[in-house]
XYZ file of C-alpha atoms in Angstrom:
677
model
C -44.433 -24.053 -20.334
C -43.363 -27.177 -18.390
C -40.430 -27.800 -20.697
C -39.470 -24.137 -20.527
C -39.613 -24.199 -16.724
C -37.344 -27.257 -16.460
C -34.725 -25.984 -18.918
C -34.732 -22.431 -17.564
C -34.123 -23.726 -14.036
C -30.543 -24.791 -14.837
C -29.894 -21.492 -16.590
C -31.312 -19.542 -13.683
C -29.555 -21.489 -10.922
C -26.168 -19.639 -10.970
C -27.831 -16.230 -10.638
C -30.354 -17.047 -7.923
C -27.916 -16.137 -5.105
C -27.892 -12.584 -6.478
C -31.660 -12.496 -6.963
C -32.840 -13.629 -3.512
C -32.344 -12.022 -0.148
C -29.263 -13.050 1.934
C -31.424 -14.795 4.567
C -32.745 -17.180 1.893
C -29.335 -18.356 0.599
C -29.122 -21.435 2.827
C -32.718 -22.434 2.088
C -32.166 -22.075 -1.667
C -28.964 -24.136 -1.558
C -30.628 -26.980 0.359
C -33.596 -26.892 -1.992
C -31.377 -27.134 -5.083
C -29.453 -30.072 -3.627
C -32.648 -31.962 -3.013
C -33.923 -31.210 -6.507
C -30.634 -32.311 -8.019
C -30.704 -35.632 -6.152
C -34.313 -36.224 -7.242
C -35.862 -36.631 -3.803
C -37.572 -34.479 -1.248
C -39.871 -32.739 -3.720
C -42.532 -33.601 -6.238
C -42.597 -32.352 -9.829
C -45.360 -29.882 -8.937
C -43.336 -28.443 -6.076
C -40.273 -28.127 -8.336
C -42.197 -26.191 -10.945
C -43.678 -23.987 -8.236
C -40.216 -23.245 -6.812
C -38.882 -22.301 -10.270
C -41.861 -20.009 -10.918
C -41.414 -18.284 -7.574
C -37.708 -17.752 -8.220
C -38.380 -16.370 -11.697
C -41.020 -14.090 -10.244
C -38.539 -12.726 -7.690
C -35.934 -12.060 -10.354
C -38.480 -10.348 -12.586
C -39.604 -8.226 -9.653
C -36.013 -7.152 -8.954
C -35.556 -6.110 -12.571
C -38.815 -4.074 -12.531
C -37.739 -2.451 -9.279
C -34.399 -1.593 -10.831
C -36.079 0.116 -13.791
C -38.325 2.105 -11.445
C -35.290 3.271 -9.434
C -33.534 4.328 -12.647
C -36.534 6.460 -13.604
C -36.551 8.094 -10.173
C -32.825 8.807 -10.449
C -33.371 10.363 -13.863
C -36.088 12.636 -12.448
C -33.855 13.499 -9.494
C -31.037 14.505 -11.826
C -33.419 16.766 -13.741
C -34.622 18.354 -10.501
C -31.064 19.034 -9.339
C -30.152 20.669 -12.641
C -33.192 23.005 -12.374
C -32.555 23.924 -8.728
C -31.383 27.559 -8.751
C -30.434 27.442 -5.096
C -27.458 25.157 -5.724
C -24.089 26.255 -7.015
C -22.675 24.761 -10.203
C -20.123 22.762 -8.201
C -22.800 21.339 -5.909
C -25.018 20.453 -8.886
C -22.148 18.645 -10.541
C -21.406 16.703 -7.372
C -25.001 15.563 -6.797
C -25.517 14.591 -10.433
C -22.267 12.626 -10.345
C -23.419 10.795 -7.187
C -26.694 9.780 -8.879
C -24.788 8.589 -11.948
C -22.569 6.400 -9.765
C -25.677 4.697 -8.343
C -27.104 4.241 -11.861
C -23.865 2.616 -12.961
C -23.965 0.275 -9.959
C -27.467 -0.914 -10.843
C -26.613 -1.464 -14.510
C -23.408 -3.345 -13.680
C -25.270 -5.621 -11.259
C -27.826 -6.486 -13.938
C -25.086 -7.094 -16.527
C -23.258 -9.445 -14.177
C -26.433 -11.551 -13.848
C -26.821 -12.045 -17.591
C -23.073 -12.547 -18.057
C -23.264 -15.419 -15.580
C -26.154 -16.947 -17.543
C -24.228 -16.598 -20.783
C -21.146 -18.151 -19.226
C -23.147 -21.165 -18.022
C -24.667 -21.651 -21.472
C -21.214 -21.541 -23.060
C -19.838 -24.027 -20.531
C -22.741 -26.475 -21.097
C -22.212 -26.320 -24.860
C -18.487 -27.090 -24.553
C -16.705 -30.422 -24.461
C -15.099 -31.224 -21.126
C -12.438 -33.262 -22.965
C -11.401 -30.288 -25.124
C -8.655 -28.646 -23.070
C -8.109 -25.873 -25.612
C -11.772 -24.841 -25.501
C -11.774 -24.915 -21.697
C -8.609 -22.811 -21.636
C -10.173 -20.224 -23.961
C -13.312 -20.085 -21.834
C -11.201 -19.621 -18.732
C -9.263 -16.841 -20.418
C -12.465 -15.047 -21.393
C -13.808 -15.287 -17.838
C -10.495 -14.009 -16.507
C -10.591 -11.010 -18.837
C -14.178 -10.274 -17.823
C -13.248 -10.451 -14.138
C -10.296 -8.121 -14.683
C -12.457 -5.563 -16.452
C -15.080 -5.853 -13.721
C -12.398 -5.359 -11.069
C -11.162 -2.212 -12.811
C -14.702 -0.817 -13.025
C -15.348 -1.634 -9.375
C -12.069 -0.037 -8.319
C -12.927 3.105 -10.276
C -16.385 3.258 -8.726
C -14.923 2.766 -5.238
C -12.523 5.667 -5.732
C -15.380 7.850 -6.963
C -17.378 6.979 -3.853
C -14.399 7.885 -1.669
C -14.189 11.240 -3.436
C -17.934 11.771 -2.937
C -17.610 10.946 0.753
C -14.731 13.391 1.095
C -16.797 16.070 -0.637
C -19.683 15.515 1.757
C -17.410 15.846 4.775
C -15.935 19.079 3.398
C -19.410 20.459 2.675
C -20.482 19.689 6.255
C -17.392 21.459 7.611
C -18.099 24.496 5.458
C -21.657 24.676 6.762
C -20.411 24.479 10.349
C -17.841 27.193 9.694
C -20.490 29.455 8.197
C -22.678 29.094 11.285
C -19.821 29.739 13.706
C -17.506 32.660 14.182
C -13.950 31.471 13.551
C -10.947 32.674 15.468
C -7.890 33.996 13.684
C -6.067 30.678 14.197
C -8.995 28.709 12.768
C -9.088 30.959 9.716
C -5.354 30.466 9.163
C -5.717 26.690 9.480
C -8.665 26.732 7.076
C -6.582 28.615 4.507
C -3.736 26.147 5.004
C -6.151 23.235 4.505
C -7.420 24.671 1.238
C -3.849 25.320 0.062
C -2.901 21.732 0.969
C -5.864 20.405 -1.014
C -4.806 22.453 -4.034
C -1.224 21.166 -3.650
C -2.386 17.547 -3.605
C -4.478 18.117 -6.718
C -1.531 19.728 -8.525
C 1.103 17.080 -7.739
C -1.168 14.057 -7.937
C -0.521 11.919 -11.001
C -3.491 9.983 -12.302
C -1.192 7.167 -13.369
C -3.883 4.500 -13.151
C -6.439 6.322 -15.271
C -3.806 7.587 -17.706
C -2.276 4.161 -18.382
C -5.153 1.699 -18.168
C -6.178 2.418 -21.771
C -2.641 2.511 -23.186
C -1.852 -0.100 -25.803
C 0.014 -3.078 -24.385
C -1.227 -2.590 -20.807
C -2.530 -5.789 -19.237
C -4.764 -6.086 -16.185
C -3.298 -8.502 -13.657
C -4.588 -9.971 -10.433
C -2.177 -9.242 -7.585
C -1.989 -9.882 -3.864
C -1.115 -7.013 -1.552
C 0.814 -8.071 1.540
C 0.718 -5.451 4.267
C 3.786 -4.548 6.288
C 4.231 -6.409 9.544
C 4.639 -3.108 11.352
C 1.238 -1.910 10.139
C -0.484 -5.141 11.114
C 1.067 -5.151 14.568
C -0.371 -1.734 15.491
C -3.459 -2.215 17.625
C -4.752 1.343 17.352
C -4.889 1.495 13.551
C -8.260 1.090 11.893
C -9.059 -0.906 8.780
C -9.899 2.269 6.890
C -6.478 3.755 7.715
C -4.761 0.570 6.512
C -6.661 0.742 3.215
C -5.916 4.415 2.656
C -2.238 4.182 3.638
C -0.445 2.079 1.046
C 2.793 2.131 3.002
C 5.357 -0.126 1.406
C 3.075 -3.090 0.900
C 4.384 -5.848 -1.324
C 2.411 -6.821 -4.434
C 2.629 -10.382 -5.751
C 1.242 -11.326 -9.165
C 0.140 -14.714 -10.462
C 3.665 -15.380 -11.812
C 5.121 -14.975 -8.284
C 6.852 -11.708 -9.187
C 7.090 -9.360 -6.201
C 6.790 -5.569 -6.440
C 7.623 -2.766 -4.028
C 6.099 0.721 -4.050
C 8.253 3.100 -6.113
C 6.174 6.273 -5.975
C 3.334 6.880 -3.493
C 0.115 8.674 -4.309
C 0.844 11.322 -1.682
C 4.315 12.659 -2.468
C 4.246 15.120 0.416
C 4.949 12.350 2.961
C 8.554 11.066 3.004
C 8.842 7.293 2.890
C 11.668 4.786 3.127
C 11.929 1.265 1.762
C 12.513 -0.597 5.007
C 13.005 -3.902 3.193
C 15.877 -2.437 1.200
C 17.430 -0.845 4.298
C 17.312 -4.151 6.155
C 18.848 -5.956 3.190
C 21.806 -3.561 2.956
C 22.340 -3.629 6.730
C 22.288 -7.441 6.735
C 24.751 -7.648 3.844
C 27.080 -5.183 5.551
C 27.062 -7.064 8.846
C 27.494 -10.544 7.375
C 30.167 -9.462 4.872
C 32.580 -8.641 7.701
C 32.948 -12.169 9.166
C 32.860 -13.726 5.702
C 35.637 -11.408 4.511
C 37.692 -12.062 7.656
C 37.335 -15.796 7.164
C 38.569 -15.670 3.559
C 41.483 -13.439 4.575
C 42.451 -15.891 7.331
C 42.629 -18.824 4.908
C 44.440 -16.811 2.225
C 41.577 -16.208 -0.234
C 40.535 -12.838 -1.696
C 37.897 -11.040 0.354
C 35.512 -10.952 -2.596
C 34.983 -14.695 -2.032
C 33.592 -13.836 1.368
C 31.228 -11.285 -0.124
C 29.958 -13.837 -2.652
C 29.475 -16.354 0.169
C 27.521 -13.671 2.040
C 25.168 -13.350 -0.933
C 24.772 -17.130 -1.110
C 23.856 -17.345 2.581
C 21.303 -14.515 2.376
C 19.933 -15.298 -1.097
C 17.152 -17.575 -2.359
C 19.317 -20.678 -1.939
C 20.150 -19.809 1.686
C 18.156 -17.991 4.339
C 16.124 -16.156 1.675
C 16.183 -13.009 3.803
C 16.869 -10.583 0.937
C 13.527 -9.108 -0.130
C 14.679 -6.348 -2.496
C 16.901 -8.402 -4.801
C 16.515 -6.064 -7.786
C 17.318 -3.003 -5.671
C 20.423 -4.678 -4.202
C 21.660 -5.607 -7.682
C 21.010 -2.062 -8.894
C 23.071 -0.598 -6.057
C 25.784 -3.151 -6.802
C 26.042 -1.822 -10.350
C 27.405 1.411 -8.904
C 30.230 -0.664 -7.470
C 31.095 -1.683 -11.032
C 30.986 1.954 -12.157
C 33.376 3.230 -9.481
C 35.671 0.211 -9.843
C 36.083 0.836 -13.552
C 36.638 4.534 -12.896
C 39.547 3.733 -10.567
C 40.874 1.305 -13.141
C 40.778 4.118 -15.670
C 42.723 6.326 -13.241
C 45.598 3.855 -13.352
C 45.297 3.325 -17.100
C 47.756 5.670 -18.726
C 46.845 6.853 -22.266
C 50.548 6.790 -23.123
C 50.686 3.086 -22.310
C 47.488 2.542 -24.265
C 49.102 3.842 -27.423
C 51.722 1.101 -27.210
C 49.213 -1.755 -26.892
C 46.143 -0.562 -28.793
C 46.677 -3.067 -31.618
C 47.053 -5.929 -29.171
C 44.031 -4.774 -27.172
C 41.889 -4.600 -30.293
C 43.068 -7.713 -32.097
C 43.262 -10.098 -29.116
C 39.600 -10.088 -27.987
C 38.323 -10.138 -31.573
C 40.403 -13.203 -32.443
C 39.415 -14.949 -29.210
C 35.708 -14.283 -29.784
C 35.873 -15.592 -33.350
C 37.704 -18.729 -32.232
C 35.195 -19.311 -29.409
C 32.284 -18.951 -31.848
C 33.996 -21.347 -34.279
C 34.465 -23.962 -31.562
C 30.897 -23.360 -30.380
C 29.467 -23.927 -33.865
C 31.566 -27.090 -34.218
C 30.363 -28.540 -30.930
C 26.829 -27.341 -31.673
C 26.863 -29.189 -34.979
C 28.053 -32.367 -33.273
C 25.467 -32.063 -30.500
C 22.711 -30.876 -32.880
C 22.293 -27.461 -31.266
C 20.797 -24.593 -33.256
C 23.405 -22.187 -34.680
C 21.728 -19.234 -32.947
C 22.095 -20.921 -29.570
C 25.682 -21.936 -30.312
C 26.661 -18.375 -31.265
C 24.961 -16.933 -28.198
C 26.526 -19.377 -25.725
C 29.984 -18.997 -27.269
C 29.792 -15.206 -27.168
C 28.693 -15.260 -23.518
C 31.560 -17.539 -22.544
C 34.125 -15.504 -24.500
C 33.618 -12.441 -22.280
C 35.703 -11.967 -19.119
C 34.938 -10.152 -15.879
C 36.314 -6.610 -15.885
C 35.399 -5.829 -12.226
C 37.051 -9.046 -11.002
C 40.306 -8.488 -12.870
C 40.234 -4.832 -11.858
C 40.262 -5.944 -8.234
C 43.321 -8.062 -9.015
C 45.160 -5.133 -10.576
C 44.228 -2.189 -8.322
C 47.258 -1.156 -6.306
C 49.639 -3.691 -7.828
C 53.226 -2.630 -8.407
C 54.384 -3.078 -11.956
C 57.945 -1.848 -12.429
C 58.609 -2.703 -16.010
C 61.650 -1.673 -17.942
C 61.523 1.316 -20.237
C 59.990 0.317 -23.558
C 58.645 -2.952 -22.161
C 54.928 -3.801 -22.296
C 53.098 -3.918 -18.987
C 50.868 -6.978 -18.524
C 48.260 -4.881 -16.682
C 47.997 -2.451 -19.604
C 47.492 -5.277 -22.099
C 44.957 -6.993 -19.859
C 42.923 -3.865 -19.203
C 43.022 -2.885 -22.858
C 41.644 -6.283 -23.860
C 38.953 -6.096 -21.182
C 37.871 -2.666 -22.404
C 37.568 -4.072 -25.908
C 35.437 -6.895 -24.522
C 33.196 -4.318 -22.831
C 32.724 -2.706 -26.231
C 31.916 -6.143 -27.658
C 29.386 -6.606 -24.860
C 27.590 -3.404 -25.806
C 27.708 -4.416 -29.466
C 26.325 -7.869 -28.736
C 23.519 -6.545 -26.522
C 22.505 -4.186 -29.341
C 22.628 -6.933 -31.979
C 20.989 -9.651 -29.874
C 17.325 -8.720 -30.639
C 18.002 -8.847 -34.359
C 19.970 -12.070 -33.917
C 16.981 -13.590 -32.136
C 14.646 -12.536 -34.943
C 17.071 -13.900 -37.523
C 17.073 -17.269 -35.819
C 13.274 -17.384 -35.833
C 12.771 -16.059 -39.380
C 12.259 -18.022 -42.546
C 15.188 -18.808 -44.814
C 13.995 -16.293 -47.408
C 14.576 -13.404 -45.005
C 17.982 -14.438 -43.649
C 19.760 -12.103 -46.085
C 17.713 -9.159 -44.863
C 18.419 -10.050 -41.235
C 22.156 -10.232 -41.973
C 21.950 -6.794 -43.554
C 20.163 -5.483 -40.489
C 22.900 -6.895 -38.256
C 25.549 -5.236 -40.401
C 23.693 -1.929 -40.183
C 23.618 -2.247 -36.399
C 27.331 -2.971 -36.322
C 27.906 0.137 -38.399
C 25.845 2.187 -35.972
C 27.853 0.891 -33.003
C 31.152 1.660 -34.727
C 29.906 5.162 -35.506
C 28.902 5.586 -31.851
C 32.367 4.476 -30.718
C 33.979 6.991 -33.029
C 31.722 9.715 -31.628
C 32.609 8.719 -28.048
C 36.353 8.855 -28.627
C 36.040 12.154 -30.499
C 34.132 13.544 -27.514
C 36.895 12.285 -25.206
C 39.520 14.145 -27.205
C 37.509 17.360 -26.944
C 36.994 16.915 -23.189
C 40.660 16.164 -22.608
C 41.851 19.195 -24.526
C 39.363 21.864 -23.479
C 37.251 20.833 -20.470
C 38.809 18.409 -18.009
C 41.656 20.702 -16.951
C 39.564 23.790 -16.057
C 36.894 21.576 -14.539
C 39.300 19.883 -12.134
C 41.013 23.148 -11.183
C 37.626 24.633 -10.293
C 36.791 21.573 -8.202
C 40.172 21.710 -6.477
C 39.703 25.353 -5.523
C 36.148 24.894 -4.282
C 36.932 21.711 -2.331
C 39.633 23.132 -0.057
C 38.562 22.115 3.419
C 35.450 20.420 1.971
C 35.884 17.062 0.245
C 32.185 16.818 -0.517
C 32.513 19.124 -3.527
C 35.392 17.064 -4.935
C 33.578 13.743 -4.483
C 30.353 15.150 -5.901
C 32.142 16.725 -8.871
C 34.009 13.531 -9.734
C 30.850 11.416 -9.341
C 28.923 13.799 -11.576
C 31.624 13.501 -14.247
C 31.462 9.687 -14.038
C 27.683 9.733 -14.398
C 27.916 12.177 -17.300
C 30.279 9.908 -19.216
C 28.240 6.756 -18.598
C 25.079 8.616 -19.657
C 26.721 9.740 -22.890
C 27.928 6.239 -23.744
C 24.517 4.815 -22.888
C 22.763 7.317 -25.151
C 25.145 6.365 -27.948
C 24.267 2.655 -27.478
C 27.667 1.824 -25.992
C 28.059 0.130 -22.621
C 27.943 2.354 -19.541
C 30.997 0.533 -18.188
C 33.114 1.943 -21.026
C 31.989 5.463 -20.101
C 33.162 4.977 -16.498
C 36.525 3.681 -17.665
C 36.987 6.595 -20.052
C 36.096 9.040 -17.266
C 38.958 7.656 -15.190
C 41.350 7.751 -18.124
C 40.489 11.398 -18.819
C 41.067 12.379 -15.189
C 44.387 10.493 -15.114
C 45.644 12.671 -17.965
C 45.959 15.538 -15.452
C 48.940 13.956 -13.726
C 49.800 11.647 -10.804
C 49.003 14.210 -8.090
C 45.443 14.561 -9.344
C 45.096 10.804 -9.623
C 46.226 10.199 -6.049
C 43.927 12.858 -4.596
C 40.835 11.606 -6.405
C 41.622 7.932 -5.780
C 41.933 8.584 -2.019
C 38.459 10.165 -2.018
C 36.669 7.638 -4.217
C 38.179 4.359 -2.952
C 36.057 4.126 0.261
C 32.877 4.567 -1.778
C 34.085 1.995 -4.290
C 34.936 -0.529 -1.575
C 31.483 -0.441 0.011
C 29.629 -0.607 -3.309
C 31.916 -3.418 -4.495
C 30.867 -5.443 -1.437
C 27.230 -5.043 -2.488
C 28.110 -6.000 -6.075
C 29.872 -9.251 -5.172
C 27.106 -10.078 -2.687
C 24.567 -9.616 -5.508
C 26.522 -12.181 -7.540
C 26.121 -14.606 -4.653
C 22.347 -14.160 -4.833
C 22.435 -16.048 -8.143
C 24.541 -18.941 -6.882
C 22.515 -22.067 -6.181
C 24.593 -24.615 -4.227
C 21.885 -27.280 -4.360
C 21.875 -27.224 -8.160
C 25.678 -27.322 -8.189
C 25.648 -30.317 -5.829
C 23.083 -32.167 -7.930
C 25.075 -31.651 -11.138
C 28.548 -31.330 -9.617
C 30.318 -33.688 -12.001
C 28.850 -32.094 -15.128
C 29.417 -28.549 -13.890
C 33.019 -29.158 -12.832
C 33.765 -30.740 -16.206
C 32.126 -27.892 -18.126
C 33.814 -25.209 -15.992
C 37.268 -26.727 -16.351
C 36.697 -27.160 -20.081
C 35.698 -23.503 -20.511
C 38.557 -22.197 -18.340
C 41.184 -24.364 -20.036
C 39.867 -23.540 -23.502
C 39.871 -19.787 -22.845
C 43.334 -19.968 -21.325
C 44.777 -21.923 -24.273
C 43.070 -19.720 -26.861
C 44.408 -16.596 -25.132
C 47.919 -18.065 -25.043
C 47.668 -18.950 -28.742
C 46.400 -15.511 -29.775
C 48.905 -13.612 -27.621
C 51.769 -15.739 -28.918
C 50.932 -14.494 -32.409
C 50.417 -10.784 -31.669
C 52.786 -10.007 -28.777
C 56.335 -8.796 -29.482
C 59.065 -11.346 -28.921
C 60.435 -9.419 -25.928
C 57.069 -9.497 -24.124
C 56.091 -13.097 -24.660
C 56.427 -13.863 -20.950
C 53.334 -11.816 -20.041
C 51.025 -13.995 -22.119
C 50.630 -16.412 -19.194
C 49.466 -13.688 -16.797
C 47.133 -12.074 -19.340
C 45.685 -15.465 -20.283
C 45.099 -16.289 -16.611
C 43.252 -12.997 -16.191
C 40.989 -13.758 -19.157
C 40.274 -17.395 -18.228
C 36.883 -16.837 -16.559
C 33.397 -15.812 -17.645
C 31.992 -12.333 -17.163
C 29.207 -11.783 -14.637
C 27.323 -9.996 -17.432
C 26.510 -13.442 -18.795
C 23.785 -13.370 -16.106
C 22.193 -10.422 -17.887
C 22.645 -11.854 -21.368
C 21.384 -15.258 -20.262
C 18.255 -13.844 -18.646
C 17.405 -11.865 -21.769
C 17.983 -14.875 -24.007
C 15.851 -17.055 -21.762
C 12.953 -14.574 -21.867
C 13.284 -14.415 -25.657
C 13.256 -18.206 -25.958
C 16.786 -18.490 -27.392
C 17.944 -20.823 -24.611
C 16.054 -23.104 -22.285
C 15.865 -22.944 -18.514
C 18.371 -25.796 -18.200
C 20.951 -24.075 -20.433
C 20.468 -20.825 -18.511
C 21.185 -22.550 -15.182
C 24.257 -24.214 -16.690
C 25.599 -20.842 -17.907
C 24.871 -19.351 -14.493
C 26.672 -22.132 -12.626
C 29.660 -22.290 -14.989
C 30.065 -18.513 -14.740
C 30.005 -18.608 -10.945
C 32.448 -21.515 -10.674
C 34.825 -19.873 -13.145
C 34.780 -16.668 -11.079
C 35.585 -18.693 -7.964
C 38.420 -20.463 -9.789
C 39.856 -17.243 -11.251
C 41.848 -16.095 -8.163
C 43.569 -19.484 -7.927
C 44.635 -19.350 -11.570
C 45.694 -15.700 -11.225
C 47.830 -16.432 -8.157
C 49.493 -19.354 -9.922
C 50.329 -17.167 -12.926
C 51.725 -14.398 -10.699
C 53.908 -16.887 -8.798
C 55.126 -18.309 -12.094
C 55.913 -15.145 -14.041
C 56.225 -12.104 -11.752
C 59.523 -11.412 -9.931
C 59.394 -11.892 -6.148
C 59.504 -8.152 -5.143
C 56.329 -7.485 -7.184
C 54.342 -10.531 -6.056
C 53.057 -9.208 -2.730
C 51.215 -6.228 -4.171
C 49.954 -8.197 -7.152
C 48.460 -10.877 -4.915
């Protein structure tokens, strides 16, 4: 018995704070410290203290069993009570069951703590793997306990609400209600039914879904809510507001759908971010205009100043980037308005062959350098493909509104450039579809490489089939739908431009949705929407462009500011020499490869435009941010390579206007330079 008492003491010690009364906690802690240090108590006193503690714990367990029996008898009595309605019986039984669950969970937590201490004492403190596994098991147990406690808390809130409603009903039965009170009571019941109908039990419905993980998060209340002196703690707990959630990986989340959908809410963080971007973009744009730079530089600088590398005042980064994507959509639509299908027929071979040859040459050079630097072929192909793409929104800003008076039968440099960029957008959609399989192929064994290649070929076939379906749909829309649709919009929008803007926007969104469903890039759908509208003639094009351009300009500001959010000047300064060398190497290589390819495929009479087209292609697309982030999450590239791609892309975009202006000054006649610049 002595040996049992000594060994059981260390097993019992972690659970004694639960077993004793709160007033005894300090006394127990001091007693344990003295026993641990071996002074202040004799062996007889130690054994007596352990026996008393065990007796208290045993008494608590017997008391718990007695309470459970009483609850069981109470449940039976409630079920036999004929004076209670079925709803009231169900409520009281449910309340008793909640208390039973609380008692059982408390007892289980005691024995789980004992088991955890035994497992920790049996482990090796030098075995990090074993300690990590034990920590993971404790973390999972705590998460499950938190979910159970949260569920029980919500059930108690519902029980409390039911009690309050029952008390109100009893008061109403004992009092004579006025007509107004009766109307309000009916409205209250209707409101309760409405809340029950529209409420989504998202938590209960998804917590058992496969792949769902329980995470510990911090909820940061709004400053406005904390600053209110007359708000109670209960109201703060019940009103989620737009509190920010932060998980253990430092990801931040904003409320997307509240529990009570009847109350309108606004994301004040997002509103402040857009307002700040709008105000700061004005002086930044003015400054760039004053020194002769494109205004988009100012918008990028605005994003740098407000982003993580600057003041870090943008809270809703994902939302800002999402809104900026609409700037890309409307920009490409306006580009499509100026892209004549008749001109496209003259350059379709050049537009198709040029980007394909350039991509293949970039991949070949990437594999060569990868072999010399001992880089995996998968990484080499990915990096080369990212760098081979060019920025369609940036070049579109260069070309919008430019005067291009070419001779009859001559090839317009803007048509060739836009055609090649559209082909690159198609390549982007193809690469994003193939990338998961490419990642698996890089990680697979050599015996399955043939199967992975076949899978990639099947995916390519699917994309080509989707492209054929998209262009077939465009032919049908052009011949049968776009004409009547625009005439209807034109008639309905007389004196009301809202209908015209809404109709055009709906058509843009329809086309991007169709291309997205067919696994083709949404950007191509926006471009095709503009091209289809432009087939109705120059008068239609001018009217729609005048209505859409203000929307495009504002959203484009947000888009270029979102690019600045991913520019990190400190990293660029630390690695300035390496980044400048890499950027110049990429820009020069793309420029020379474009000149080489265009020299081979352009007609002899149009060779002079190869310099302008090559200058327009000599930068890296902003979509490399998206591709790089996906590859980093998949483990294809490291964090260092991702930051290098990010920085090279940004520097190439900043260098692009300088190269474009030099090419325009070199090749475009003087009367056309002003509008092109």
